[in-house]
mmCIF file with all atom_site columns, C-alpha atoms in Angstrom:
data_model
loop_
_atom_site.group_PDB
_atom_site.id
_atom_site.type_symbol
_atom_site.label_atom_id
_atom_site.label_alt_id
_atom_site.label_comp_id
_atom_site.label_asym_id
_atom_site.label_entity_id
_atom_site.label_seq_id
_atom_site.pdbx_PDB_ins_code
_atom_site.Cartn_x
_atom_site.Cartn_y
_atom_site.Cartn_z
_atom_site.occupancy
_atom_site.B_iso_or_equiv
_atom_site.pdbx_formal_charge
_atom_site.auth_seq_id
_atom_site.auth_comp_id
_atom_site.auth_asym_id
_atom_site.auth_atom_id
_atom_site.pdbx_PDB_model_num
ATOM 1   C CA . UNK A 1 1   ? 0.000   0.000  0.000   1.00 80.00 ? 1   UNK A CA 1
ATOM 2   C CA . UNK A 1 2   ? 3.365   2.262  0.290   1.00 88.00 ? 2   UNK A CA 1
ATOM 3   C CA . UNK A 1 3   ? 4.010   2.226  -2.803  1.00 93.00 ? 3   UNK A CA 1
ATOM 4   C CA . UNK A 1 4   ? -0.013  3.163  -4.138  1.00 94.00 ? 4   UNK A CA 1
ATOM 5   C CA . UNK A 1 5   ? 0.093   6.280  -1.607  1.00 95.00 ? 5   UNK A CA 1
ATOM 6   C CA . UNK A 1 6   ? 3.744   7.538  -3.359  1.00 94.00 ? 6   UNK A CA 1
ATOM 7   C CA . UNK A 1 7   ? 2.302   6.846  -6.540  1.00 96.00 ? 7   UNK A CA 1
ATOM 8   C CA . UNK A 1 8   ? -0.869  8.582  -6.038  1.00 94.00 ? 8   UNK A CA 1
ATOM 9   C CA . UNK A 1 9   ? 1.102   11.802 -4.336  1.00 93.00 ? 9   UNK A CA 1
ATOM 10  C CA . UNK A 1 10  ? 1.996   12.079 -7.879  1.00 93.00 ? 10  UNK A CA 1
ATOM 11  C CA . UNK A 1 11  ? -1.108  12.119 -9.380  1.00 91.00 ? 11  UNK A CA 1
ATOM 12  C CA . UNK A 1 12  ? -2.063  15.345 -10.079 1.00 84.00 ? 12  UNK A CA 1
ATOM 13  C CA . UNK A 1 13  ? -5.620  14.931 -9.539  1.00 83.00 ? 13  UNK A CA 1
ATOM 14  C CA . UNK A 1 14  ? -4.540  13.800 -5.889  1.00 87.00 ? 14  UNK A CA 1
ATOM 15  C CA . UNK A 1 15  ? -1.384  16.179 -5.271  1.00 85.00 ? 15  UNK A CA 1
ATOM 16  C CA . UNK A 1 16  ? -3.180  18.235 -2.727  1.00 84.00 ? 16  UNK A CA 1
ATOM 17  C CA . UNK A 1 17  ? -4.571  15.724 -0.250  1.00 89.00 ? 17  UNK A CA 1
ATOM 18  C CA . UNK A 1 18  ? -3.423  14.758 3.003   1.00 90.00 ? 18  UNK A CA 1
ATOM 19  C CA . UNK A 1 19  ? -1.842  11.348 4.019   1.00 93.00 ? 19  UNK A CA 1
ATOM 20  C CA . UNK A 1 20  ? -5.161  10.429 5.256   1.00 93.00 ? 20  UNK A CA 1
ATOM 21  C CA . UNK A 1 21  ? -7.462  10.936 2.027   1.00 92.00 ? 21  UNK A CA 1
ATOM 22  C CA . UNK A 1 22  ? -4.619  9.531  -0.188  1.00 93.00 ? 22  UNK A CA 1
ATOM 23  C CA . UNK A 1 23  ? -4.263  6.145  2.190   1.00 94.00 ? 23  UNK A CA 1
ATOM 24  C CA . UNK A 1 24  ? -8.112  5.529  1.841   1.00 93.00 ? 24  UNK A CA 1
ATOM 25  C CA . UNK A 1 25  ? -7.794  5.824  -1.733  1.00 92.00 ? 25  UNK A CA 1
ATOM 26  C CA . UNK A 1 26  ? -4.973  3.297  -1.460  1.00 94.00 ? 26  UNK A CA 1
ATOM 27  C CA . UNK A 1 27  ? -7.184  0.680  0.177   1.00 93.00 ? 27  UNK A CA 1
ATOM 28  C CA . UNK A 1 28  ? -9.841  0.703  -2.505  1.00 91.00 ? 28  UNK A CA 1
ATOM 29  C CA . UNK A 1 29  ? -7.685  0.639  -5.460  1.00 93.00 ? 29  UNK A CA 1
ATOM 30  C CA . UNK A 1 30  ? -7.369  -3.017 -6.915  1.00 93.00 ? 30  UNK A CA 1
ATOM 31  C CA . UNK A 1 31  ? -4.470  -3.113 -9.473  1.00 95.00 ? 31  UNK A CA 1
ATOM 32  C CA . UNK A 1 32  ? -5.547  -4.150 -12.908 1.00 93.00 ? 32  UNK A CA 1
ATOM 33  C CA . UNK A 1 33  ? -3.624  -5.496 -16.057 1.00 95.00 ? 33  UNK A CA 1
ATOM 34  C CA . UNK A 1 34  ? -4.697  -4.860 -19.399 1.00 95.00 ? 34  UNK A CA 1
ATOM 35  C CA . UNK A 1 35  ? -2.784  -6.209 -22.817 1.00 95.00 ? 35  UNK A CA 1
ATOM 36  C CA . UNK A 1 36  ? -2.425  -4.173 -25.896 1.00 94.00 ? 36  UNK A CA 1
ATOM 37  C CA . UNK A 1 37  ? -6.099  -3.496 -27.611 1.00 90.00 ? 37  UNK A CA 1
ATOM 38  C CA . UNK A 1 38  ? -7.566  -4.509 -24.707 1.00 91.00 ? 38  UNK A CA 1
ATOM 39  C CA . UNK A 1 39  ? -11.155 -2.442 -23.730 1.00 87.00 ? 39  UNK A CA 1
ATOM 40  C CA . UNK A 1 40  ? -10.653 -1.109 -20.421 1.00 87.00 ? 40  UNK A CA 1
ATOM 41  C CA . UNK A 1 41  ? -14.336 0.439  -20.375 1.00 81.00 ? 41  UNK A CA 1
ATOM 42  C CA . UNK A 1 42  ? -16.465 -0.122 -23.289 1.00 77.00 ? 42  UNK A CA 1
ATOM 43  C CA . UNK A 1 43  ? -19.074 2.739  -24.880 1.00 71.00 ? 43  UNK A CA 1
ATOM 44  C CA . UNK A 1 44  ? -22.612 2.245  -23.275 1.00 67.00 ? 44  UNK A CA 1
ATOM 45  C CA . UNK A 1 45  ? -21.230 -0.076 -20.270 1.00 68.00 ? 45  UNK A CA 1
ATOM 46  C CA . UNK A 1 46  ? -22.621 1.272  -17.164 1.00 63.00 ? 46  UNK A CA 1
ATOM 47  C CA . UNK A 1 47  ? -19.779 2.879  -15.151 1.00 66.00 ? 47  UNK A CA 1
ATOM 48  C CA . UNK A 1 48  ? -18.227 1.151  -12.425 1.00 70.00 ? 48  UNK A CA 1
ATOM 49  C CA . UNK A 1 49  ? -15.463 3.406  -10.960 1.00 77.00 ? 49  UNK A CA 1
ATOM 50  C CA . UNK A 1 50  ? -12.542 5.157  -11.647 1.00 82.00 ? 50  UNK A CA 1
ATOM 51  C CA . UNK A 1 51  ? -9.101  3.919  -13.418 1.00 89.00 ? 51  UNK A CA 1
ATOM 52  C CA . UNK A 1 52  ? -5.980  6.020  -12.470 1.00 92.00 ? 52  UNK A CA 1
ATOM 53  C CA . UNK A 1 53  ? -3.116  4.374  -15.116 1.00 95.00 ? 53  UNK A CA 1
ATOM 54  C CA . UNK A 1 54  ? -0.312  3.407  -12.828 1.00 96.00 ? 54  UNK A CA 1
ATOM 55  C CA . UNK A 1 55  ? 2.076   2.128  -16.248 1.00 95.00 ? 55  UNK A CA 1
ATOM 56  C CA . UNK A 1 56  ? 1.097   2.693  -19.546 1.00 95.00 ? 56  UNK A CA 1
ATOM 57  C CA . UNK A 1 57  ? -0.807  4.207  -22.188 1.00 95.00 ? 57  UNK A CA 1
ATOM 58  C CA . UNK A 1 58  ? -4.624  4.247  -23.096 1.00 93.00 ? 58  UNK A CA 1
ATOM 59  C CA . UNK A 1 59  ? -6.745  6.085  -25.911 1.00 92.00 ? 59  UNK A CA 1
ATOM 60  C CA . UNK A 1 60  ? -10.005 6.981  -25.549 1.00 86.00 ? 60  UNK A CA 1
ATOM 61  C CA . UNK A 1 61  ? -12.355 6.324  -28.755 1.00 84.00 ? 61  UNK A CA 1
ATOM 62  C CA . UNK A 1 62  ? -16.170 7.252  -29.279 1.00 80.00 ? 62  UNK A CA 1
ATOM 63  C CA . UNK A 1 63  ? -18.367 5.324  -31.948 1.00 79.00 ? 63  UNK A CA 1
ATOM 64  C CA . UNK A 1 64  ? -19.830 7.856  -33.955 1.00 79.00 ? 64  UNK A CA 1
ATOM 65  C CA . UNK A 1 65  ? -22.192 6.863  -36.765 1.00 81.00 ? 65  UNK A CA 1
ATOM 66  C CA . UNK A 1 66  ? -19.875 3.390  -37.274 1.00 82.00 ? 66  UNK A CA 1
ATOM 67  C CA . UNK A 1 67  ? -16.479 5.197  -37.257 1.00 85.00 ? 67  UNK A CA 1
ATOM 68  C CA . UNK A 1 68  ? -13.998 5.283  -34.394 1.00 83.00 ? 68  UNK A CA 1
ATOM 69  C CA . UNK A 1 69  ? -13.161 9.040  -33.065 1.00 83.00 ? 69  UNK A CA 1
ATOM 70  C CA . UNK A 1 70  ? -10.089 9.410  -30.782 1.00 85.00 ? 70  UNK A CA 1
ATOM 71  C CA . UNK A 1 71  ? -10.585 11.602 -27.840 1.00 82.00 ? 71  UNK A CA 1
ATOM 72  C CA . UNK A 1 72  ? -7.789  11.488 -25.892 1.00 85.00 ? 72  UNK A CA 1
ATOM 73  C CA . UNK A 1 73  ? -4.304  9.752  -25.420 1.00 91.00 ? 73  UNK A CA 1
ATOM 74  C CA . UNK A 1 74  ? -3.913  9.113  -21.323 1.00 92.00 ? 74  UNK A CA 1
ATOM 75  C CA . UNK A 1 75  ? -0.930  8.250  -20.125 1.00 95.00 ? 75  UNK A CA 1
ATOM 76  C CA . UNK A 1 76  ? 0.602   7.470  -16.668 1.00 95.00 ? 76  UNK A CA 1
ATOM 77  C CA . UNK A 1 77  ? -0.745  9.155  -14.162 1.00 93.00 ? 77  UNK A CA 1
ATOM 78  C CA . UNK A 1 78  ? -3.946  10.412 -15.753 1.00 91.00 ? 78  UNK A CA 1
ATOM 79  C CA . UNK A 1 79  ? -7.484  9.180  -14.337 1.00 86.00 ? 79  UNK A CA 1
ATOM 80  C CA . UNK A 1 80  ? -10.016 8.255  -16.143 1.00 83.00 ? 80  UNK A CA 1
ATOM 81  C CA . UNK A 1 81  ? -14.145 6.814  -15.705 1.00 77.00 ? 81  UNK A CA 1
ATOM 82  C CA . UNK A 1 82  ? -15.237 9.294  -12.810 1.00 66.00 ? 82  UNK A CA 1
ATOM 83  C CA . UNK A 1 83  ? -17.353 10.778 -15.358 1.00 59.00 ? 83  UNK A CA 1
ATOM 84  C CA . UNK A 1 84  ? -19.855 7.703  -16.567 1.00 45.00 ? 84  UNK A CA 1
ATOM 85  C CA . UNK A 1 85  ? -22.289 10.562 -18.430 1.00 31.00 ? 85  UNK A CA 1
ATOM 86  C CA . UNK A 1 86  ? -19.123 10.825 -21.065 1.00 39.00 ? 86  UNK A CA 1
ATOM 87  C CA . UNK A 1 87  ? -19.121 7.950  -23.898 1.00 44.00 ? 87  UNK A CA 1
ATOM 88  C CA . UNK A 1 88  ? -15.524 7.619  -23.799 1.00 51.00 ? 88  UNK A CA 1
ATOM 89  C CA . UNK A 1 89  ? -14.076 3.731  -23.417 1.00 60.00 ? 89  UNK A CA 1
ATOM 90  C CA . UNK A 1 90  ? -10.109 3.177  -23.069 1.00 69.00 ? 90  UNK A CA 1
ATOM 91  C CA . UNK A 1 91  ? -8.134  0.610  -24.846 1.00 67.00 ? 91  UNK A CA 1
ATOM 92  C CA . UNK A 1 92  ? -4.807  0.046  -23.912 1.00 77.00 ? 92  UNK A CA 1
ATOM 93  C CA . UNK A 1 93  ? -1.948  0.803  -26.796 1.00 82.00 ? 93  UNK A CA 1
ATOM 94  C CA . UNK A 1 94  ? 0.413   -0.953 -24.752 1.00 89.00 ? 94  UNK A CA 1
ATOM 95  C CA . UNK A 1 95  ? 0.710   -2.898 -21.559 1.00 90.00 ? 95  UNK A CA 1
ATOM 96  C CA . UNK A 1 96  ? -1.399  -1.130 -19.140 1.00 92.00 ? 96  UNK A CA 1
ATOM 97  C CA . UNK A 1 97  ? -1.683  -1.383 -15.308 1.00 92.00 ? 97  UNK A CA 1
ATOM 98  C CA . UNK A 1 98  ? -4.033  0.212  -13.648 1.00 91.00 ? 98  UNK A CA 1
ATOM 99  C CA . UNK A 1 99  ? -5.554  1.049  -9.746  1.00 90.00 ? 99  UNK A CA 1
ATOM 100 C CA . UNK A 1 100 ? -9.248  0.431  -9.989  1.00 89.00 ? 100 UNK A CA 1
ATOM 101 C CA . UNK A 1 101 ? -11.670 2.127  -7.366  1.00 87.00 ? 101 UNK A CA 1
ATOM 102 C CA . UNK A 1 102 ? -15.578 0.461  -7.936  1.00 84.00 ? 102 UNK A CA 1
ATOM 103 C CA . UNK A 1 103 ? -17.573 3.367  -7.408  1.00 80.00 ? 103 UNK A CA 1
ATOM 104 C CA . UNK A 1 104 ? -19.981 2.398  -4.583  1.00 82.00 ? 104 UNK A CA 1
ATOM 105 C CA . UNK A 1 105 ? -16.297 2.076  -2.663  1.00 86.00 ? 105 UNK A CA 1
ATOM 106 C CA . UNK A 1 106 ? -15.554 5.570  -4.088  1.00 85.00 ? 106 UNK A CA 1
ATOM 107 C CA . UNK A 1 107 ? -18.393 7.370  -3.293  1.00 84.00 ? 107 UNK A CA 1
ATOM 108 C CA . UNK A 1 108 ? -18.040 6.097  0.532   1.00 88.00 ? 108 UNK A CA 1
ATOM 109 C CA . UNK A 1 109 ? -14.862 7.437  0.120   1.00 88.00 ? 109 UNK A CA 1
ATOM 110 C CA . UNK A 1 110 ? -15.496 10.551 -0.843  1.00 87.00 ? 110 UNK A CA 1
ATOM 111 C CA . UNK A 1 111 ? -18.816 11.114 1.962   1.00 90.00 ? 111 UNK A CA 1
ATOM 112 C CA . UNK A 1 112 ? -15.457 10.557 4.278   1.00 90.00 ? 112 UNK A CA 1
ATOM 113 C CA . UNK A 1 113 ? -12.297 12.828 2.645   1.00 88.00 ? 113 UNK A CA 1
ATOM 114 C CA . UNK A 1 114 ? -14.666 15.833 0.587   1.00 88.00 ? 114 UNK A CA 1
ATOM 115 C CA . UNK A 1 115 ? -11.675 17.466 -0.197  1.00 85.00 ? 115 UNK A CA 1
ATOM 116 C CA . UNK A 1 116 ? -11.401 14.847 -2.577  1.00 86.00 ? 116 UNK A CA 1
ATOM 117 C CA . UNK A 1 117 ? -14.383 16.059 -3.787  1.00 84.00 ? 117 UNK A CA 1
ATOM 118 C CA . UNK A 1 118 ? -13.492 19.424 -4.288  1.00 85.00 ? 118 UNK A CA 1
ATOM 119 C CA . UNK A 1 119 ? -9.979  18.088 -6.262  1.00 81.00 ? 119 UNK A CA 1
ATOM 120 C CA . UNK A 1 120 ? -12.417 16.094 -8.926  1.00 80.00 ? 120 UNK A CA 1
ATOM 121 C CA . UNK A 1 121 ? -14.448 19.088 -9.782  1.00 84.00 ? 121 UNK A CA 1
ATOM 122 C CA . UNK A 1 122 ? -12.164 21.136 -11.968 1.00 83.00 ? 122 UNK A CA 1
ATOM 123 C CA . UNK A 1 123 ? -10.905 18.180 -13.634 1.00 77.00 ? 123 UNK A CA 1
ATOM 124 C CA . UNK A 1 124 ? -14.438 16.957 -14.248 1.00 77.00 ? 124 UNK A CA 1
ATOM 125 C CA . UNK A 1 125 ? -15.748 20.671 -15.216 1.00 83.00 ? 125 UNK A CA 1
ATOM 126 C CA . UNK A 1 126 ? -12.689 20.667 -17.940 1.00 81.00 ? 126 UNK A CA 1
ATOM 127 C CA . UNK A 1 127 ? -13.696 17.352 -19.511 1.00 75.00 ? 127 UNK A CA 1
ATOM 128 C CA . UNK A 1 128 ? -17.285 18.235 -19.859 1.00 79.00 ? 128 UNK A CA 1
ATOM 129 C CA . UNK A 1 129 ? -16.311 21.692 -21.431 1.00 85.00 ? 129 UNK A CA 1
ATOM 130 C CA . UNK A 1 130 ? -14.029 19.882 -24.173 1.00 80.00 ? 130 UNK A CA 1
ATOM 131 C CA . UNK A 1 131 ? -16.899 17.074 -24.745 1.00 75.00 ? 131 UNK A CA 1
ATOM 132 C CA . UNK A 1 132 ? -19.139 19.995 -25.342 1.00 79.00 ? 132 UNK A CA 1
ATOM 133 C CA . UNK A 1 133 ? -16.614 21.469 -27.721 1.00 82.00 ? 133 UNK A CA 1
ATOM 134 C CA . UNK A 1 134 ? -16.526 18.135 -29.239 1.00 76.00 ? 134 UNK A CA 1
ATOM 135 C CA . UNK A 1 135 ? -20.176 17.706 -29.346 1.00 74.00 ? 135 UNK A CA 1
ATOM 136 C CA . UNK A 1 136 ? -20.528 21.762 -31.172 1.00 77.00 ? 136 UNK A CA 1
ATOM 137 C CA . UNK A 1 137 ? -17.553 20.687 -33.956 1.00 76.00 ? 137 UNK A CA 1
ATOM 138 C CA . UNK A 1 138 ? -19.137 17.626 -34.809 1.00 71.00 ? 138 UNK A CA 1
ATOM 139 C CA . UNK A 1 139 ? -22.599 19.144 -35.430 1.00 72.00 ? 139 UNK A CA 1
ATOM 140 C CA . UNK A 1 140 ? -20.937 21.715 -37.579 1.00 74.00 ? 140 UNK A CA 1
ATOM 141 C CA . UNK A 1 141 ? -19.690 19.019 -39.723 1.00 63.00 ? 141 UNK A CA 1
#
């Protein structure tokens, strides 16, 4: 669990919390494997928590009409399925690891350390601004 609380100190979605909120983060994550082209999450799945990528890359794609849209690259570091209402689903493009949190563990998580809270709302308010963006190109076109 050392090693998840370091690693997360790094994260920048959880550089600001204290020991406490970080080691209770620690405990839910469950460390995940995922080979290249792998689906992490898949488009329409029902959420189930949030992946922070402890090694490796991911790209999120979106179905669109039959064709395959990139969204983002995500790389080490970067967190990713706190936001179920966005379509995005991962797939690794190389050997991934991963800390899973399920979300019911999350969310008791967060009724305990809010700060965490407060750290996830930029982040989340900056993906739903670009999926708009997203969303207002691709009805121009």
């Amino acid at each position: 669990m050392a090693d998840y609380i370091e690693f997360l100190k790094h994260v920048r979605l959880f550089e600001n919390l204290d020991r406490k909120s970080l080691e209770a983060i620690a405990n839910a994550a469950v460390e995940q494997s995922y080979a290249v082209g792998q689906d992490i999450v898949r488009q329409g799945d029902t959420g189930v928590g949030a992946f922070i990528i402890k090694q490796g890359r991911v790209e999120a794609v979106q179905d669109r009409g039959g064709r395959q849209h990139k969204l983002a690259e995500l790389k080490t570091g970067d967190v990713f399925g706190e936001m179920a209402l966005l379509d995005e689903f991962p797939r690794a493009i190389e050997p991934t690891t991963c800390l899973g949190i399920q979300r019911w563990h999350f969310r008791g998580i967060l009724e305990s350390h809010p700060q965490i809270a407060l750290a996830l709302l930029p982040v989340l308010t900056k993906r739903l601004r670009n999926a708009e963006r997203e969303d207002e190109a691709s009805a121009k076109h």
